Amino acid sequence: MFHLFLLVVSIFEHRLPLALAKRKHPHGVISPAWQSLLSCTLSVSFSFCLRYVKEGDIVSQFDSICEVQSDKASVTITSRYDGVIKKLHYNLDDIAYVGKPLVDIETDVLKDVASEEDVVETPAVSHEEQTHQEIKGHKTLATPAVRRLAMENNIKLSEVVGTGKDNRILKEDILNYLAKQTGAILPLSTKPKMISSLPKTDPVSDKLEGKTPKVPTPDSIPIGISGKDKTEALSGFHKAMVKTMTIALKIPHFGYCDEVDLTQLIKLREELKSVAEARGVKLSFMPFFIKAASLGLLHYPILNASVDENCQNITYKASHNIGVAMDTGQGLVVPNVKNVQIRTVFEIASELNRLQNLGSTNQLGTNDLTGGTFTLSNIGTIGGTYAKPVILPPEVAIGALGKVQVLPRFNSAGDVFKAQIMNVSWSADHRIIDGATMARFSNLWKSYLENPASMLLDLK
């Protein structure tokens, strides 16, 4: 009988538990002494939000057991053994603590069954194939699910270029490799995809091409009134939002709004869109907004900072990890593009495509959702002009972008012309950021977007 323990967070966030977790029992079970130490070291808990098995089910290695969710991300737990589920220690929406058993798996049952069946010999792995996964003593980094996907498609991980942190091989890397070899494209997730009843459109492109904007329709079917009120416990991302927003509203917010003429940027994007598509990347306006913000943060680093709980010390962040608010099936999530200050506009667009694909299938990882230093929320894709964005602690500033509208404006000669206008709303932590600083940053960001060529002067 084996216990499957919840040790996900220790691998991601804690060095000591990771070192301890490597010291295992020969059969793969962590000894009680180490379990106790891990439980004392970690105070992180997960919400048991989705179950794939029930008692009595037969499971194999790497089969999905359950899905747990923290304040930051969802994680799927897979089986490390072949066996039968004997006991489930948690029900749905229960709080699962790190170091405590999730399920009991009995393996002796399958051994008895296997002895009665024909035995198929498996050829021994040659030394060359065994070391193919290791290059100069460095192991290939990949999750069990990724290794299983590679094994099912007869792919050697050492032949795949990893795009994750520390060259970790991601599921997308396996799918891209397989697509190049066979021309096939595998789905990212077996979960049903939520499809809006209204296809996404580019309002700016529609107006430029003279199309009549479609009337918006509801994304979901109205629920009939049952006659009784229904009370549900908050869970998952909603529960995390309560915690984050409660802390955020303790911050004195300073608001600043302005409008930006995107006429020149729209022309530039139209010229570059086909070039980006030829390189396999969808180019939206967001990469330009993000890069312009990063260039502005170089001049006003206090907007890319954080303060301690007592507001006694300011930490200026070296990296510009700019978050982008996304509306997903699980709710609002804010993944971030890492190190924008050293990325090109094309590289930012490519990373945004990756994050958007993962967000649409609820597969964003902890690394994608943590470490943000500054945030932009493109609420204009849904509608609206001005907003009052709420700062995401420990960040100190956030911007909300409205929809682009064709409005009449006057040029320097006093003549009326059509301008592509977007409104922007900024919020800053007024404890450390004054109104003049926020206004100057906004003016600089605005100048980059109204004259895109000026960004070339500051690009590195």
Short mmCIF file of C-alpha atoms in Angstrom, two decimals:
data_model
loop_
_atom_site.label_atom_id
_atom_site.label_comp_id
_atom_site.label_asym_id
_atom_site.label_seq_id
_atom_site.Cartn_x
_atom_site.Cartn_y
_atom_site.Cartn_z
CA MET A 1 0.00 0.00 0.00
CA PHE A 2 1.46 3.34 -1.03
CA HIS A 3 0.43 6.89 -0.12
CA LEU A 4 0.48 9.69 -2.71
CA PHE A 5 1.56 12.91 -0.98
CA LEU A 6 1.01 16.54 -1.95
CA LEU A 7 4.54 17.90 -2.45
CA VAL A 8 4.01 20.20 -5.44
CA VAL A 9 4.75 23.52 -3.74
CA SER A 10 7.93 22.24 -2.12
CA ILE A 11 9.37 21.57 -5.56
CA PHE A 12 8.48 25.01 -6.88
CA GLU A 13 9.16 27.34 -3.98
CA HIS A 14 11.29 25.81 -1.25
CA ARG A 15 14.86 24.58 -1.52
CA LEU A 16 14.99 22.76 1.82
CA PRO A 17 11.91 20.57 1.25
CA LEU A 18 13.14 19.81 -2.27
CA ALA A 19 16.41 18.52 -0.89
CA LEU A 20 14.59 16.49 1.73
CA ALA A 21 12.11 15.12 -0.80
CA LYS A 22 14.95 13.53 -2.74
CA ARG A 23 15.78 11.32 0.24
CA LYS A 24 13.08 8.71 -0.29
CA HIS A 25 12.30 5.17 0.76
CA PRO A 26 13.55 2.55 -1.81
CA HIS A 27 9.94 1.94 -2.85
CA GLY A 28 9.29 5.62 -3.48
CA VAL A 29 7.54 6.49 -0.20
CA ILE A 30 8.93 9.31 1.91
CA SER A 31 9.70 8.17 5.43
CA PRO A 32 7.48 9.50 8.28
CA ALA A 33 10.40 11.48 9.73
CA TRP A 34 10.88 13.43 6.51
CA GLN A 35 7.09 13.81 6.10
CA SER A 36 6.89 15.41 9.52
CA LEU A 37 9.72 17.80 8.73
CA LEU A 38 8.15 18.71 5.38
CA SER A 39 4.79 19.36 7.03
CA CYS A 40 6.39 21.63 9.60
CA THR A 41 8.46 23.49 7.03
CA LEU A 42 5.56 24.22 4.66
CA SER A 43 2.41 26.06 5.63
CA VAL A 44 1.02 26.16 2.10
CA SER A 45 -2.34 24.52 1.39
CA PHE A 46 -4.23 23.61 -1.77
CA SER A 47 -7.92 23.41 -2.55
CA PHE A 48 -8.93 19.94 -3.81
CA CYS A 49 -10.98 21.18 -6.76
CA LEU A 50 -11.26 18.31 -9.29
CA ARG A 51 -11.09 14.52 -8.98
CA TYR A 52 -10.39 12.12 -11.85
CA VAL A 53 -10.63 8.81 -9.96
CA LYS A 54 -12.78 7.10 -7.33
CA GLU A 55 -12.16 4.30 -4.90
CA GLY A 56 -11.70 0.97 -6.70
CA ASP A 57 -10.37 2.50 -9.94
CA ILE A 58 -7.26 0.98 -11.54
CA VAL A 59 -4.54 3.53 -12.34
CA SER A 60 -1.19 3.43 -14.09
CA GLN A 61 1.89 5.60 -13.73
CA PHE A 62 1.34 9.19 -14.88
CA ASP A 63 -2.48 8.83 -14.88
CA SER A 64 -4.21 11.97 -13.58
CA ILE A 65 -5.42 11.54 -9.99
CA CYS A 66 -6.80 14.96 -9.13
CA GLU A 67 -6.43 18.68 -9.65
CA VAL A 68 -5.54 21.00 -6.78
CA GLN A 69 -5.56 24.77 -6.78
CA SER A 70 -3.64 27.34 -4.75
CA ASP A 71 -3.85 31.13 -4.73
CA LYS A 72 -1.52 31.16 -7.74
CA ALA A 73 -2.28 28.28 -10.09
CA SER A 74 -3.91 24.91 -10.71
CA VAL A 75 -1.77 21.77 -10.59
CA THR A 76 -2.68 18.27 -11.79
CA ILE A 77 -1.36 15.46 -9.58
CA THR A 78 -0.47 12.21 -11.39
CA SER A 79 0.04 8.68 -10.07
CA ARG A 80 3.55 7.37 -9.45
CA TYR A 81 2.41 3.75 -9.25
CA ASP A 82 0.40 1.08 -11.05
CA GLY A 83 -2.36 -0.10 -8.74
CA VAL A 84 -5.90 0.23 -7.38
CA ILE A 85 -7.28 3.29 -5.58
CA LYS A 86 -8.16 2.10 -2.06
CA LYS A 87 -8.92 5.37 -0.29
CA LEU A 88 -9.44 9.06 -1.09
CA HIS A 89 -8.41 11.30 1.80
CA TYR A 90 -10.21 14.46 0.58
CA ASN A 91 -13.54 15.43 -0.90
CA LEU A 92 -14.10 18.14 -3.49
CA ASP A 93 -13.30 21.69 -2.25
CA ASP A 94 -11.54 20.32 0.85
CA ILE A 95 -8.26 21.97 1.86
CA ALA A 96 -5.32 19.61 1.20
CA TYR A 97 -2.16 20.34 3.18
CA VAL A 98 1.36 19.77 1.87
CA GLY A 99 2.91 16.58 3.22
CA LYS A 100 -0.42 14.86 3.92
CA PRO A 101 -1.65 11.82 1.90
CA LEU A 102 -4.05 12.42 -0.99
CA VAL A 103 -4.89 8.82 -1.93
CA ASP A 104 -3.91 5.25 -1.00
CA ILE A 105 -2.84 3.05 -3.91
CA GLU A 106 -2.58 -0.74 -3.51
CA THR A 107 -0.10 -2.30 -5.91
CA ASP A 108 -0.16 -5.96 -4.79
CA VAL A 109 -3.50 -6.56 -6.52
CA LEU A 110 -2.06 -5.82 -9.95
CA LYS A 111 0.95 -8.02 -9.25
CA ASP A 112 -1.34 -11.01 -8.67
CA VAL A 113 -3.22 -10.30 -11.88
CA ALA A 114 -0.02 -9.80 -13.85
CA SER A 115 1.33 -13.19 -12.79
CA GLU A 116 -1.61 -14.94 -14.47
CA GLU A 117 -1.13 -13.13 -17.79
CA ASP A 118 1.41 -13.74 -20.52
CA VAL A 119 4.73 -12.11 -19.88
CA VAL A 120 6.08 -9.93 -22.65
CA GLU A 121 9.80 -9.35 -22.49
CA THR A 122 10.95 -5.78 -22.76
CA PRO A 123 14.30 -5.29 -24.49
CA ALA A 124 16.98 -3.88 -22.25
CA VAL A 125 17.79 -0.23 -22.72
CA SER A 126 21.23 0.22 -24.21
CA HIS A 127 23.80 2.40 -22.48
CA GLU A 128 23.62 4.82 -25.40
CA GLU A 129 19.84 5.25 -25.05
CA GLN A 130 20.11 5.51 -21.28
CA THR A 131 22.57 8.37 -21.49
CA HIS A 132 20.66 9.98 -24.34
CA GLN A 133 18.55 11.79 -21.72
CA GLU A 134 21.71 13.17 -20.08
CA ILE A 135 24.23 15.41 -21.75
CA LYS A 136 27.48 16.05 -19.95
CA GLY A 137 25.94 15.17 -16.60
CA HIS A 138 22.94 17.53 -16.97
CA LYS A 139 19.53 15.88 -16.90
CA THR A 140 16.77 16.95 -19.25
CA LEU A 141 14.16 18.89 -17.29
CA ALA A 142 10.56 17.84 -17.95
CA THR A 143 7.45 16.99 -15.94
CA PRO A 144 6.13 13.41 -15.81
CA ALA A 145 3.24 14.37 -18.08
CA VAL A 146 5.66 15.72 -20.70
CA ARG A 147 7.86 12.61 -20.44
CA ARG A 148 4.82 10.42 -20.91
CA LEU A 149 3.74 12.38 -23.99
CA ALA A 150 7.25 12.02 -25.43
CA MET A 151 7.28 8.27 -24.66
CA GLU A 152 3.88 7.70 -26.30
CA ASN A 153 5.13 9.38 -29.50
CA ASN A 154 8.62 7.77 -29.43
CA ILE A 155 10.36 11.10 -29.02
CA LYS A 156 13.75 11.39 -27.33
CA LEU A 157 13.73 14.38 -25.01
CA SER A 158 17.35 15.18 -25.77
CA GLU A 159 16.31 15.97 -29.36
CA VAL A 160 13.74 18.53 -28.23
CA VAL A 161 14.72 22.15 -27.51
CA GLY A 162 13.15 23.29 -24.24
CA THR A 163 11.68 26.80 -24.07
CA GLY A 164 10.83 26.81 -20.37
CA LYS A 165 12.87 28.07 -17.42
CA ASP A 166 16.37 26.53 -17.30
CA ASN A 167 15.66 24.97 -20.74
CA ARG A 168 12.81 22.90 -19.28
CA ILE A 169 10.88 21.02 -21.95
CA LEU A 170 7.20 22.00 -22.02
CA LYS A 171 4.23 20.22 -23.54
CA GLU A 172 4.18 22.80 -26.34
CA ASP A 173 7.79 21.89 -27.21
CA ILE A 174 6.80 18.23 -27.67
CA LEU A 175 3.75 19.17 -29.77
CA ASN A 176 5.80 21.56 -31.93
CA TYR A 177 8.50 18.91 -32.42
CA LEU A 178 5.88 16.32 -33.37
CA ALA A 179 4.19 18.75 -35.76
CA LYS A 180 7.50 19.39 -37.53
CA GLN A 181 8.17 15.66 -37.84
CA THR A 182 4.72 14.46 -38.90
CA GLY A 183 2.71 17.57 -39.72
CA ALA A 184 0.17 16.63 -37.05
CA ILE A 185 -1.00 18.97 -34.31
CA LEU A 186 -2.08 17.48 -30.99
CA PRO A 187 -4.57 19.21 -28.69
CA LEU A 188 -3.18 21.00 -25.63
CA SER A 189 -6.00 19.78 -23.41
CA THR A 190 -8.73 17.17 -23.44
CA LYS A 191 -11.04 19.50 -21.54
CA PRO A 192 -13.93 20.98 -23.52
CA LYS A 193 -13.15 24.46 -24.74
CA MET A 194 -15.57 27.27 -23.92
CA ILE A 195 -16.60 28.98 -27.13
CA SER A 196 -18.21 32.38 -27.02
CA SER A 197 -21.37 32.83 -29.05
CA LEU A 198 -19.81 35.97 -30.53
CA PRO A 199 -16.58 35.52 -32.54
CA LYS A 200 -13.69 37.78 -31.62
CA THR A 201 -13.30 40.78 -33.85
CA ASP A 202 -10.83 43.59 -34.12
CA PRO A 203 -12.95 46.77 -33.71
CA VAL A 204 -10.17 48.95 -35.10
CA SER A 205 -9.76 46.80 -38.22
CA ASP A 206 -13.53 46.70 -38.78
CA LYS A 207 -13.76 50.47 -38.68
CA LEU A 208 -10.78 50.89 -40.99
CA GLU A 209 -12.33 48.50 -43.51
CA GLY A 210 -15.76 50.14 -43.29
CA LYS A 211 -17.48 47.14 -41.71
CA THR A 212 -20.50 47.61 -39.47
CA PRO A 213 -19.72 46.50 -35.91
CA LYS A 214 -21.78 43.54 -34.76
CA VAL A 215 -24.25 43.91 -31.92
CA PRO A 216 -22.78 42.19 -28.80
CA THR A 217 -24.66 39.16 -27.52
CA PRO A 218 -24.44 37.43 -24.13
CA ASP A 219 -21.60 34.89 -23.76
CA SER A 220 -23.71 32.48 -21.74
CA ILE A 221 -27.30 31.25 -21.73
CA PRO A 222 -29.42 32.92 -19.00
CA ILE A 223 -30.18 30.62 -16.10
CA GLY A 224 -33.85 30.19 -15.35
CA ILE A 225 -35.16 31.45 -12.01
CA SER A 226 -35.75 28.50 -9.71
CA GLY A 227 -37.54 30.49 -7.03
CA LYS A 228 -34.89 29.81 -4.38
CA ASP A 229 -31.67 31.59 -3.52
CA LYS A 230 -28.51 29.55 -3.81
CA THR A 231 -25.45 29.91 -1.59
CA GLU A 232 -22.04 28.59 -2.67
CA ALA A 233 -18.69 28.64 -0.94
CA LEU A 234 -15.99 30.71 -2.67
CA SER A 235 -13.22 28.56 -4.10
CA GLY A 236 -10.35 28.62 -6.56
CA PHE A 237 -9.55 31.91 -8.24
CA HIS A 238 -12.56 33.66 -6.67
CA LYS A 239 -11.23 32.84 -3.21
CA ALA A 240 -7.78 34.04 -4.22
CA MET A 241 -9.28 37.28 -5.58
CA VAL A 242 -10.93 38.02 -2.24
CA LYS A 243 -7.57 37.69 -0.49
CA THR A 244 -5.64 39.77 -3.04
CA MET A 245 -8.19 42.57 -3.36
CA THR A 246 -8.63 42.88 0.40
CA ILE A 247 -4.91 43.59 0.69
CA ALA A 248 -4.93 45.85 -2.39
CA LEU A 249 -7.67 48.13 -1.06
CA LYS A 250 -5.49 49.03 1.92
CA ILE A 251 -3.29 50.90 -0.57
CA PRO A 252 -4.14 54.60 -1.16
CA HIS A 253 -4.71 54.72 -4.92
CA PHE A 254 -3.87 57.75 -7.05
CA GLY A 255 -5.66 57.88 -10.40
CA TYR A 256 -4.55 59.55 -13.63
CA CYS A 257 -6.25 59.37 -17.06
CA ASP A 258 -5.31 60.50 -20.54
CA GLU A 259 -5.99 59.73 -24.21
CA VAL A 260 -3.53 58.45 -26.81
CA ASP A 261 -3.69 58.94 -30.59
CA LEU A 262 -2.79 55.54 -32.09
CA THR A 263 -3.16 56.58 -35.74
CA GLN A 264 0.56 56.13 -36.53
CA LEU A 265 0.85 52.92 -34.51
CA ILE A 266 -2.12 51.37 -36.34
CA LYS A 267 -0.43 52.06 -39.69
CA LEU A 268 2.85 50.55 -38.43
CA ARG A 269 1.12 47.45 -37.10
CA GLU A 270 -0.67 46.91 -40.42
CA GLU A 271 2.71 46.98 -42.18
CA LEU A 272 4.32 44.52 -39.74
CA LYS A 273 1.38 42.16 -39.20
CA SER A 274 2.03 40.08 -42.32
CA VAL A 275 5.75 39.89 -41.50
CA ALA A 276 4.98 38.56 -38.03
CA GLU A 277 2.43 36.06 -39.39
CA ALA A 278 5.07 34.75 -41.80
CA ARG A 279 7.20 34.02 -38.73
CA GLY A 280 4.31 32.26 -37.00
CA VAL A 281 3.37 35.02 -34.55
CA LYS A 282 0.16 37.01 -34.23
CA LEU A 283 1.02 40.69 -33.76
CA SER A 284 -1.49 42.75 -31.77
CA PHE A 285 -1.13 46.22 -30.27
CA MET A 286 -0.30 44.84 -26.83
CA PRO A 287 3.41 44.11 -27.52
CA PHE A 288 3.88 47.79 -28.43
CA PHE A 289 2.06 48.91 -25.26
CA ILE A 290 4.23 46.60 -23.15
CA LYS A 291 7.52 47.64 -24.76
CA ALA A 292 6.66 51.34 -24.47
CA ALA A 293 5.87 50.81 -20.77
CA SER A 294 9.24 49.12 -20.24
CA LEU A 295 11.06 52.01 -21.91
CA GLY A 296 9.19 54.39 -19.64
CA LEU A 297 10.08 52.34 -16.54
CA LEU A 298 13.77 52.79 -17.37
CA HIS A 299 13.27 56.52 -16.79
CA TYR A 300 10.91 56.13 -13.80
CA PRO A 301 12.11 52.98 -11.95
CA ILE A 302 10.00 53.75 -8.86
CA LEU A 303 6.96 52.54 -10.83
CA ASN A 304 8.71 49.15 -11.18
CA ALA A 305 9.27 48.76 -7.45
CA SER A 306 7.68 47.26 -4.35
CA VAL A 307 7.40 48.29 -0.70
CA ASP A 308 7.48 46.16 2.44
CA GLU A 309 4.41 45.62 4.61
CA ASN A 310 5.21 48.56 6.90
CA CYS A 311 6.14 50.79 3.94
CA GLN A 312 9.62 51.46 5.34
CA ASN A 313 11.74 50.12 2.46
CA ILE A 314 11.49 50.33 -1.34
CA THR A 315 12.87 47.55 -3.55
CA TYR A 316 13.62 48.62 -7.12
CA LYS A 317 13.15 45.63 -9.43
CA ALA A 318 15.89 44.98 -11.99
CA SER A 319 13.59 42.99 -14.31
CA HIS A 320 10.54 44.39 -16.04
CA ASN A 321 8.08 41.50 -15.63
CA ILE A 322 4.98 43.13 -17.06
CA GLY A 323 1.70 41.40 -16.31
CA VAL A 324 -1.24 41.25 -18.72
CA ALA A 325 -4.73 40.69 -17.29
CA MET A 326 -6.57 37.88 -19.11
CA ASP A 327 -10.22 36.86 -18.92
CA THR A 328 -10.31 33.04 -18.88
CA GLY A 329 -12.86 30.34 -18.17
CA GLN A 330 -11.53 30.14 -14.60
CA GLY A 331 -11.75 33.89 -14.06
CA LEU A 332 -9.30 36.78 -14.21
CA VAL A 333 -5.63 35.74 -14.29
CA VAL A 334 -2.55 37.94 -14.70
CA PRO A 335 0.41 36.12 -16.28
CA ASN A 336 3.47 38.23 -17.00
CA VAL A 337 6.06 38.58 -19.73
CA LYS A 338 9.46 38.21 -18.10
CA ASN A 339 12.42 40.58 -18.73
CA VAL A 340 10.65 42.88 -21.18
CA GLN A 341 13.58 45.33 -20.97
CA ILE A 342 15.78 42.94 -23.00
CA ARG A 343 13.12 41.62 -25.39
CA THR A 344 12.20 42.89 -28.84
CA VAL A 345 8.61 43.69 -29.81
CA PHE A 346 8.52 40.46 -31.82
CA GLU A 347 9.77 38.41 -28.85
CA ILE A 348 7.13 40.00 -26.62
CA ALA A 349 4.44 39.13 -29.18
CA SER A 350 5.64 35.53 -29.33
CA GLU A 351 5.57 35.20 -25.53
CA LEU A 352 2.10 36.77 -25.39
CA ASN A 353 0.85 34.19 -27.91
CA ARG A 354 2.19 31.43 -25.68
CA LEU A 355 0.56 32.85 -22.53
CA GLN A 356 -2.76 33.41 -24.31
CA ASN A 357 -2.81 29.83 -25.61
CA LEU A 358 -2.08 28.45 -22.15
CA GLY A 359 -4.66 30.77 -20.57
CA SER A 360 -7.40 29.67 -22.97
CA THR A 361 -6.85 26.03 -21.91
CA ASN A 362 -6.32 26.80 -18.19
CA GLN A 363 -2.73 25.54 -18.33
CA LEU A 364 -0.82 28.57 -17.05
CA GLY A 365 1.92 27.51 -14.64
CA THR A 366 3.18 29.01 -11.40
CA ASN A 367 6.16 30.62 -13.14
CA ASP A 368 3.83 32.38 -15.61
CA LEU A 369 1.65 33.83 -12.85
CA THR A 370 4.25 34.97 -10.31
CA GLY A 371 7.03 37.55 -10.20
CA GLY A 372 5.15 40.43 -11.86
CA THR A 373 6.46 43.97 -11.29
CA PHE A 374 4.02 46.11 -13.35
CA THR A 375 0.64 45.41 -14.93
CA LEU A 376 -1.42 46.45 -17.96
CA SER A 377 -5.09 45.51 -18.27
CA ASN A 378 -6.55 45.70 -21.78
CA ILE A 379 -10.19 46.08 -20.76
CA GLY A 380 -10.89 47.72 -24.13
CA THR A 381 -11.06 44.31 -25.85
CA ILE A 382 -14.37 43.82 -24.03
CA GLY A 383 -15.53 47.45 -24.07
CA GLY A 384 -15.37 50.70 -22.19
CA THR A 385 -13.08 53.70 -22.29
CA TYR A 386 -12.01 54.63 -18.76
CA ALA A 387 -11.56 52.36 -15.75
CA LYS A 388 -10.31 52.45 -12.18
CA PRO A 389 -7.75 49.63 -12.03
CA VAL A 390 -6.77 48.15 -8.67
CA ILE A 391 -3.07 47.67 -7.91
CA LEU A 392 -1.89 44.07 -7.50
CA PRO A 393 0.32 43.90 -4.38
CA PRO A 394 3.28 43.99 -4.04
CA GLU A 395 3.33 46.07 -7.25
CA VAL A 396 2.88 49.84 -7.02
CA ALA A 397 1.30 50.77 -10.37
CA ILE A 398 -1.15 49.46 -12.97
CA GLY A 399 -2.66 50.73 -16.22
CA ALA A 400 -6.04 49.99 -17.84
CA LEU A 401 -6.40 50.43 -21.60
CA GLY A 402 -9.77 51.35 -23.15
CA LYS A 403 -11.16 50.55 -26.57
CA VAL A 404 -9.91 52.36 -29.67
CA GLN A 405 -12.41 54.82 -31.14
CA VAL A 406 -12.44 56.92 -34.32
CA LEU A 407 -12.98 60.49 -33.07
CA PRO A 408 -12.63 63.98 -34.61
CA ARG A 409 -9.56 65.92 -33.52
CA PHE A 410 -7.79 69.13 -34.61
CA ASN A 411 -4.31 69.18 -36.12
CA SER A 412 -1.73 71.95 -35.70
CA ALA A 413 -3.32 73.90 -38.58
CA GLY A 414 -6.74 73.80 -36.94
CA ASP A 415 -8.20 71.33 -39.42
CA VAL A 416 -10.43 68.48 -38.28
CA PHE A 417 -9.20 64.95 -38.99
CA LYS A 418 -10.11 61.37 -37.99
CA ALA A 419 -7.99 60.09 -35.12
CA GLN A 420 -7.76 56.61 -33.61
CA ILE A 421 -8.09 57.44 -29.91
CA MET A 422 -7.51 55.11 -26.96
CA ASN A 423 -8.04 56.13 -23.35
CA VAL A 424 -5.68 54.99 -20.60
CA SER A 425 -6.31 54.97 -16.84
CA TRP A 426 -3.42 54.66 -14.38
CA SER A 427 -3.46 53.81 -10.69
CA ALA A 428 -0.39 54.26 -8.47
CA ASP A 429 0.47 53.69 -4.82
CA HIS A 430 0.22 57.25 -3.49
CA ARG A 431 2.37 56.40 -0.46
CA ILE A 432 5.52 56.41 -2.61
CA ILE A 433 4.44 57.76 -6.02
CA ASP A 434 3.34 61.37 -6.48
CA GLY A 435 1.01 62.61 -9.18
CA ALA A 436 3.75 64.40 -11.14
CA THR A 437 5.78 61.19 -11.53
CA MET A 438 2.76 59.25 -12.78
CA ALA A 439 1.88 62.04 -15.23
CA ARG A 440 5.43 62.26 -16.61
CA PHE A 441 5.60 58.49 -17.08
CA SER A 442 2.24 58.54 -18.86
CA ASN A 443 3.37 61.36 -21.15
CA LEU A 444 6.53 59.44 -22.09
CA TRP A 445 4.59 56.21 -22.72
CA LYS A 446 2.10 58.19 -24.79
CA SER A 447 4.85 59.80 -26.90
CA TYR A 448 6.30 56.38 -27.77
CA LEU A 449 2.92 55.15 -29.02
CA GLU A 450 1.96 58.31 -30.90
CA ASN A 451 5.38 58.36 -32.59
CA PRO A 452 6.43 54.69 -32.77
CA ALA A 453 9.66 55.56 -34.59
CA SER A 454 10.85 57.39 -31.46
CA MET A 455 11.10 54.04 -29.67
CA LEU A 456 14.07 53.21 -31.88
CA LEU A 457 16.13 55.84 -30.07
CA ASP A 458 15.83 53.99 -26.74
CA LEU A 459 15.74 50.36 -27.90
CA LYS A 460 18.75 48.27 -26.86
#
